[in-house]
């Protein structure tokens, strides 16, 4: 099982002299491997290094806000002192009037509304996202998400559920789908293979009663065979790929081979079910084999994935790509169903990083993933989005945003929420600066041309505090945003028969 490293949804058969990645999982049986690379140069170590390097690139936005507020405060205090001392020293204005104007200036020029305009909006956006099942790891990532114009998806566990399900039940002449599933499910009851479990689950979901074989054998890389006692004879059932039937010297018609090839071109794993009866008579054993049908298994697409991709396009995400370690046929089949036309397949973790960097040259890129192999790409992207429910700890750590329920329909909501938050922050900043300029002008500039005019301090307080309340209230509008429930694409989700 190479899925932690490459993201392939189907285990890969390894033979003598094949390369085995550190961090992969042996499915069953025993395996001997020779270490050919130092631990520090293994694929897993490279992933850790890539994550650490990418996380060094942090946004300076929050640092700029912190740097701005303190110098501005000093400027206001200095201006207040000058407004109090200069007229008193160089003019005949009474000190009471000078002090009153200086105190008014101190109040109206204070940057309270300006400083709180951003955090009020950002905190509201974070709270609204949390209500919708999305976790932002910081306010800076809301600003980054608002600028996203391209999104790259991992395949396994992100666009798909990350486990195989039965997609096609294709009985051949003389058999029904129920017959085929009963026979295949009974054969796989003792199997440890995840595809076997998928067949058993499908049969049980349809209410088909299964029986346990009297003998079972798993043939690595080929399939399984099981024997059933039928009273007067023993029935042997085979489920597997072409290599299994070649080893049993079975040959099939071109029509049967075409069905299997058509299923494989759709990116599915096609398994042929054959049964053979052994009848004992006075002349010995008579064998007769019969093809029952095909069962196809594939990693199921998340029901909300096509609608989520369509919604992302609607809200202006023009470039949507899929990055996967799986083979080209599987990748293209999944991309066609989801509605993605830019596909990068057969990628190792470091190659995913390379693709993300290339995309980032022309776009602000968001990366969505869930596995160990996605962690470097998540850390490299402008914004990394991790699937929370099924995501690994290694993927959650470098991610900037986490979809807590692994629901892709929340992704368009996150983008729209971030964009609205950015608009409100911009509104608040412009409004608060405008109020400060207006009140300072009325306090200092207007009296130069109109000596009898003096902005009342209570009015300055109302303007200052009122602007603060207005920007906070404007930011709180984000709390009203809710995720839109995206309906799955108008397709039949039931397996085709």
CSV table of N, CA, C and O in Angstrom, one decimal, residues 27-89:
chain,number,residue,atom,x,y,z
A,27,UNK,N,0.6,-5.2,2.8
A,27,UNK,CA,-0.8,-5.6,2.9
A,27,UNK,C,-1.0,-6.9,3.6
A,27,UNK,O,-1.7,-6.9,4.6
A,28,UNK,N,-0.3,-7.9,3.2
A,28,UNK,CA,-0.4,-9.2,3.9
A,28,UNK,C,0.8,-10.1,3.6
A,28,UNK,O,1.6,-9.7,2.7
A,29,UNK,N,1.0,-11.1,4.4
A,29,UNK,CA,2.1,-12.0,4.2
A,29,UNK,C,3.4,-11.3,4.7
A,29,UNK,O,3.4,-10.4,5.5
A,30,UNK,N,4.6,-11.9,4.3
A,30,UNK,CA,5.8,-11.4,4.7
A,30,UNK,C,6.6,-10.8,3.5
A,30,UNK,O,6.4,-11.2,2.4
A,31,UNK,N,7.5,-9.9,3.8
A,31,UNK,CA,8.3,-9.2,2.7
A,31,UNK,C,9.7,-9.0,3.3
A,31,UNK,O,9.8,-8.6,4.5
A,32,UNK,N,10.7,-9.2,2.5
A,32,UNK,CA,12.0,-8.8,2.8
A,32,UNK,C,12.5,-7.7,2.0
A,32,UNK,O,12.3,-7.7,0.7
A,33,UNK,N,13.1,-6.7,2.6
A,33,UNK,CA,13.5,-5.5,1.8
A,33,UNK,C,15.0,-5.2,2.2
A,33,UNK,O,15.4,-5.5,3.3
A,34,UNK,N,15.7,-4.7,1.3
A,34,UNK,CA,17.1,-4.3,1.5
A,34,UNK,C,17.1,-2.8,1.5
A,34,UNK,O,16.7,-2.1,0.6
A,35,UNK,N,17.7,-2.2,2.6
A,35,UNK,CA,17.8,-0.7,2.7
A,35,UNK,C,18.9,-0.3,1.8
A,35,UNK,O,20.1,-0.7,2.0
A,36,UNK,N,18.6,0.6,0.9
A,36,UNK,CA,19.6,1.0,-0.1
A,36,UNK,C,19.9,2.5,0.1
A,36,UNK,O,20.8,3.0,-0.6
A,37,UNK,N,19.2,3.2,0.9
A,37,UNK,CA,19.3,4.7,1.1
A,37,UNK,C,19.4,5.0,2.6
A,37,UNK,O,18.6,4.5,3.3
A,38,UNK,N,20.3,5.9,3.0
A,38,UNK,CA,20.3,6.3,4.4
A,38,UNK,C,19.0,6.9,4.8
A,38,UNK,O,18.2,7.5,4.0
A,39,UNK,N,18.7,6.8,6.1
A,39,UNK,CA,17.4,7.3,6.6
A,39,UNK,C,17.1,8.7,6.3
A,39,UNK,O,16.0,9.1,6.0
A,40,UNK,N,18.2,9.5,6.3
A,40,UNK,CA,18.0,10.9,6.1
A,40,UNK,C,17.7,11.3,4.6
A,40,UNK,O,17.4,12.4,4.3
A,41,UNK,N,17.9,10.3,3.7
A,41,UNK,CA,17.6,10.6,2.3
A,41,UNK,C,16.4,9.8,1.8
A,41,UNK,O,16.1,9.7,0.6
A,42,UNK,N,15.6,9.2,2.8
A,42,UNK,CA,14.4,8.5,2.4
A,42,UNK,C,13.3,9.4,1.9
A,42,UNK,O,13.4,10.6,2.1
A,43,UNK,N,12.4,8.9,1.2
A,43,UNK,CA,11.2,9.7,0.7
A,43,UNK,C,10.5,10.4,1.9
A,43,UNK,O,10.2,11.6,1.8
A,44,UNK,N,10.4,9.7,3.0
A,44,UNK,CA,9.7,10.3,4.2
A,44,UNK,C,10.5,11.4,4.7
A,44,UNK,O,9.9,12.5,5.1
A,45,UNK,N,11.8,11.3,4.8
A,45,UNK,CA,12.7,12.4,5.3
A,45,UNK,C,12.6,13.6,4.3
A,45,UNK,O,12.6,14.8,4.8
A,46,UNK,N,12.6,13.3,3.0
A,46,UNK,CA,12.4,14.4,2.1
A,46,UNK,C,11.1,15.2,2.3
A,46,UNK,O,11.1,16.4,2.1
A,47,UNK,N,10.1,14.5,2.6
A,47,UNK,CA,8.8,15.1,2.8
A,47,UNK,C,8.9,16.1,4.0
A,47,UNK,O,8.4,17.2,4.0
A,48,UNK,N,9.5,15.6,5.1
A,48,UNK,CA,9.7,16.4,6.3
A,48,UNK,C,10.5,17.7,6.0
A,48,UNK,O,10.1,18.8,6.4
A,49,UNK,N,11.6,17.5,5.2
A,49,UNK,CA,12.4,18.6,4.8
A,49,UNK,C,11.6,19.7,4.0
A,49,UNK,O,11.7,20.9,4.2
A,50,UNK,N,10.9,19.2,3.0
A,50,UNK,CA,10.1,20.0,2.2
A,50,UNK,C,9.1,20.9,2.9
A,50,UNK,O,8.9,22.0,2.7
A,51,UNK,N,8.4,20.2,3.9
A,51,UNK,CA,7.5,20.9,4.8
A,51,UNK,C,8.1,22.0,5.6
A,51,UNK,O,7.6,23.2,5.6
A,52,UNK,N,9.3,21.7,6.2
A,52,UNK,CA,10.0,22.7,7.0
A,52,UNK,C,10.4,23.9,6.1
A,52,UNK,O,10.3,25.0,6.6
A,53,UNK,N,10.9,23.6,4.9
A,53,UNK,CA,11.4,24.7,4.1
A,53,UNK,C,10.2,25.6,3.6
A,53,UNK,O,10.3,26.8,3.6
A,54,UNK,N,9.1,25.0,3.3
A,54,UNK,CA,7.9,25.8,2.8
A,54,UNK,C,7.3,26.6,3.9
A,54,UNK,O,6.8,27.7,3.6
A,55,UNK,N,7.4,26.1,5.2
A,55,UNK,CA,6.7,26.9,6.3
A,55,UNK,C,7.5,28.1,6.7
A,55,UNK,O,7.0,28.9,7.4
A,56,UNK,N,8.7,28.3,6.1
A,56,UNK,CA,9.5,29.4,6.5
A,56,UNK,C,8.9,30.7,5.8
A,56,UNK,O,9.2,31.8,6.1
A,57,UNK,N,8.1,30.5,4.7
A,57,UNK,CA,7.5,31.6,4.0
A,57,UNK,C,6.2,32.0,4.7
A,57,UNK,O,5.2,31.4,4.5
A,58,UNK,N,6.3,33.0,5.5
A,58,UNK,CA,5.1,33.5,6.2
A,58,UNK,C,4.7,34.9,5.7
A,58,UNK,O,5.5,35.6,5.2
A,59,UNK,N,3.4,35.2,5.9
A,59,UNK,CA,2.9,36.5,5.4
A,59,UNK,C,3.3,37.6,6.3
A,59,UNK,O,3.3,37.5,7.6
A,60,UNK,N,3.7,38.8,5.8
A,60,UNK,CA,4.1,39.9,6.6
A,60,UNK,C,3.0,40.8,7.0
A,60,UNK,O,3.2,41.9,7.6
A,61,UNK,N,1.7,40.5,6.7
A,61,UNK,CA,0.6,41.3,6.9
A,61,UNK,C,0.4,41.7,8.3
A,61,UNK,O,0.3,42.9,8.7
A,62,UNK,N,0.4,40.7,9.2
A,62,UNK,CA,0.1,40.9,10.6
A,62,UNK,C,1.3,41.7,11.2
A,62,UNK,O,1.1,42.6,12.1
A,63,UNK,N,2.5,41.4,10.8
A,63,UNK,CA,3.7,42.1,11.3
A,63,UNK,C,3.6,43.6,10.9
A,63,UNK,O,3.9,44.5,11.7
A,64,UNK,N,3.1,43.9,9.7
A,64,UNK,CA,2.9,45.3,9.3
A,64,UNK,C,1.9,46.0,10.1
A,64,UNK,O,2.2,47.2,10.5
A,65,UNK,N,0.8,45.4,10.4
A,65,UNK,CA,-0.2,46.0,11.3
A,65,UNK,C,0.4,46.3,12.6
A,65,UNK,O,0.1,47.4,13.2
A,66,UNK,N,1.1,45.4,13.2
A,66,UNK,CA,1.7,45.6,14.5
A,66,UNK,C,2.7,46.7,14.5
A,66,UNK,O,2.8,47.5,15.4
A,67,UNK,N,3.5,46.8,13.4
A,67,UNK,CA,4.5,47.8,13.3
A,67,UNK,C,3.9,49.2,13.1
A,67,UNK,O,4.4,50.2,13.6
A,68,UNK,N,2.8,49.3,12.4
A,68,UNK,CA,2.1,50.5,12.1
A,68,UNK,C,1.5,51.2,13.3
A,68,UNK,O,1.6,52.4,13.5
A,69,UNK,N,0.9,50.4,14.2
A,69,UNK,CA,0.1,51.0,15.2
A,69,UNK,C,0.9,51.7,16.3
A,69,UNK,O,0.5,52.8,16.7
A,70,UNK,N,2.0,51.2,16.6
A,70,UNK,CA,2.8,51.9,17.6
A,70,UNK,C,3.4,53.2,17.2
A,70,UNK,O,3.3,54.3,17.9
A,71,UNK,N,4.0,53.3,16.0
A,71,UNK,CA,4.5,54.6,15.5
A,71,UNK,C,3.4,55.6,15.3
A,71,UNK,O,3.6,56.8,15.6
A,72,UNK,N,2.3,55.2,14.9
A,72,UNK,CA,1.2,56.1,14.7
A,72,UNK,C,0.7,56.7,16.0
A,72,UNK,O,0.4,57.9,16.1
A,73,UNK,N,0.7,55.9,17.0
A,73,UNK,CA,0.3,56.4,18.4
A,73,UNK,C,1.3,57.4,18.8
A,73,UNK,O,0.9,58.5,19.4
A,74,UNK,N,2.6,57.2,18.6
A,74,UNK,CA,3.6,58.2,19.0
A,74,UNK,C,3.4,59.5,18.2
A,74,UNK,O,3.5,60.6,18.8
A,75,UNK,N,3.0,59.4,16.9
A,75,UNK,CA,2.8,60.6,16.1
A,75,UNK,C,1.6,61.4,16.7
A,75,UNK,O,1.7,62.6,16.7
A,76,UNK,N,0.5,60.7,17.1
A,76,UNK,CA,-0.6,61.4,17.6
A,76,UNK,C,-0.3,62.1,18.9
A,76,UNK,O,-0.7,63.3,19.1
A,77,UNK,N,0.5,61.4,19.8
A,77,UNK,CA,0.8,62.1,21.0
A,77,UNK,C,1.7,63.3,20.8
A,77,UNK,O,1.6,64.4,21.4
A,78,UNK,N,2.7,63.1,19.8
A,78,UNK,CA,3.5,64.3,19.5
A,78,UNK,C,2.8,65.4,18.9
A,78,UNK,O,3.0,66.6,19.3
A,79,UNK,N,1.8,65.1,18.0
A,79,UNK,CA,1.0,66.2,17.4
A,79,UNK,C,0.2,66.9,18.5
A,79,UNK,O,0.0,68.1,18.4
A,80,UNK,N,-0.3,66.1,19.4
A,80,UNK,CA,-1.1,66.7,20.5
A,80,UNK,C,-0.3,67.7,21.3
A,80,UNK,O,-0.8,68.8,21.7
A,81,UNK,N,0.9,67.3,21.7
A,81,UNK,CA,1.8,68.2,22.4
A,81,UNK,C,2.1,69.5,21.7
A,81,UNK,O,2.1,70.6,22.2
A,82,UNK,N,2.4,69.3,20.3
A,82,UNK,CA,2.7,70.5,19.5
A,82,UNK,C,1.5,71.4,19.4
A,82,UNK,O,1.6,72.6,19.5
A,83,UNK,N,0.3,70.8,19.3
A,83,UNK,CA,-1.0,71.6,19.2
A,83,UNK,C,-1.2,72.3,20.5
A,83,UNK,O,-1.9,73.4,20.5
A,84,UNK,N,-0.7,71.8,21.6
A,84,UNK,CA,-0.9,72.5,22.9
A,84,UNK,C,0.1,73.5,23.1
A,84,UNK,O,-0.2,74.6,23.7
A,85,UNK,N,1.4,73.3,22.7
A,85,UNK,CA,2.5,74.2,23.1
A,85,UNK,C,2.7,75.4,22.1
A,85,UNK,O,2.9,76.5,22.5
A,86,UNK,N,2.6,75.0,20.8
A,86,UNK,CA,2.9,76.1,19.8
A,86,UNK,C,2.0,77.3,19.9
A,86,UNK,O,2.5,78.4,19.9
A,87,UNK,N,0.6,77.1,19.9
A,87,UNK,CA,-0.2,78.3,20.0
A,87,UNK,C,0.0,79.1,21.3
A,87,UNK,O,0.0,80.3,21.3
A,88,UNK,N,0.3,78.3,22.4
A,88,UNK,CA,0.5,79.0,23.7
A,88,UNK,C,1.8,79.8,23.7
A,88,UNK,O,1.9,80.9,24.3
A,89,UNK,N,2.9,79.3,22.9
A,89,UNK,CA,4.1,80.0,22.9
A,89,UNK,C,4.2,81.1,21.9
A,89,UNK,O,4.9,82.1,22.1
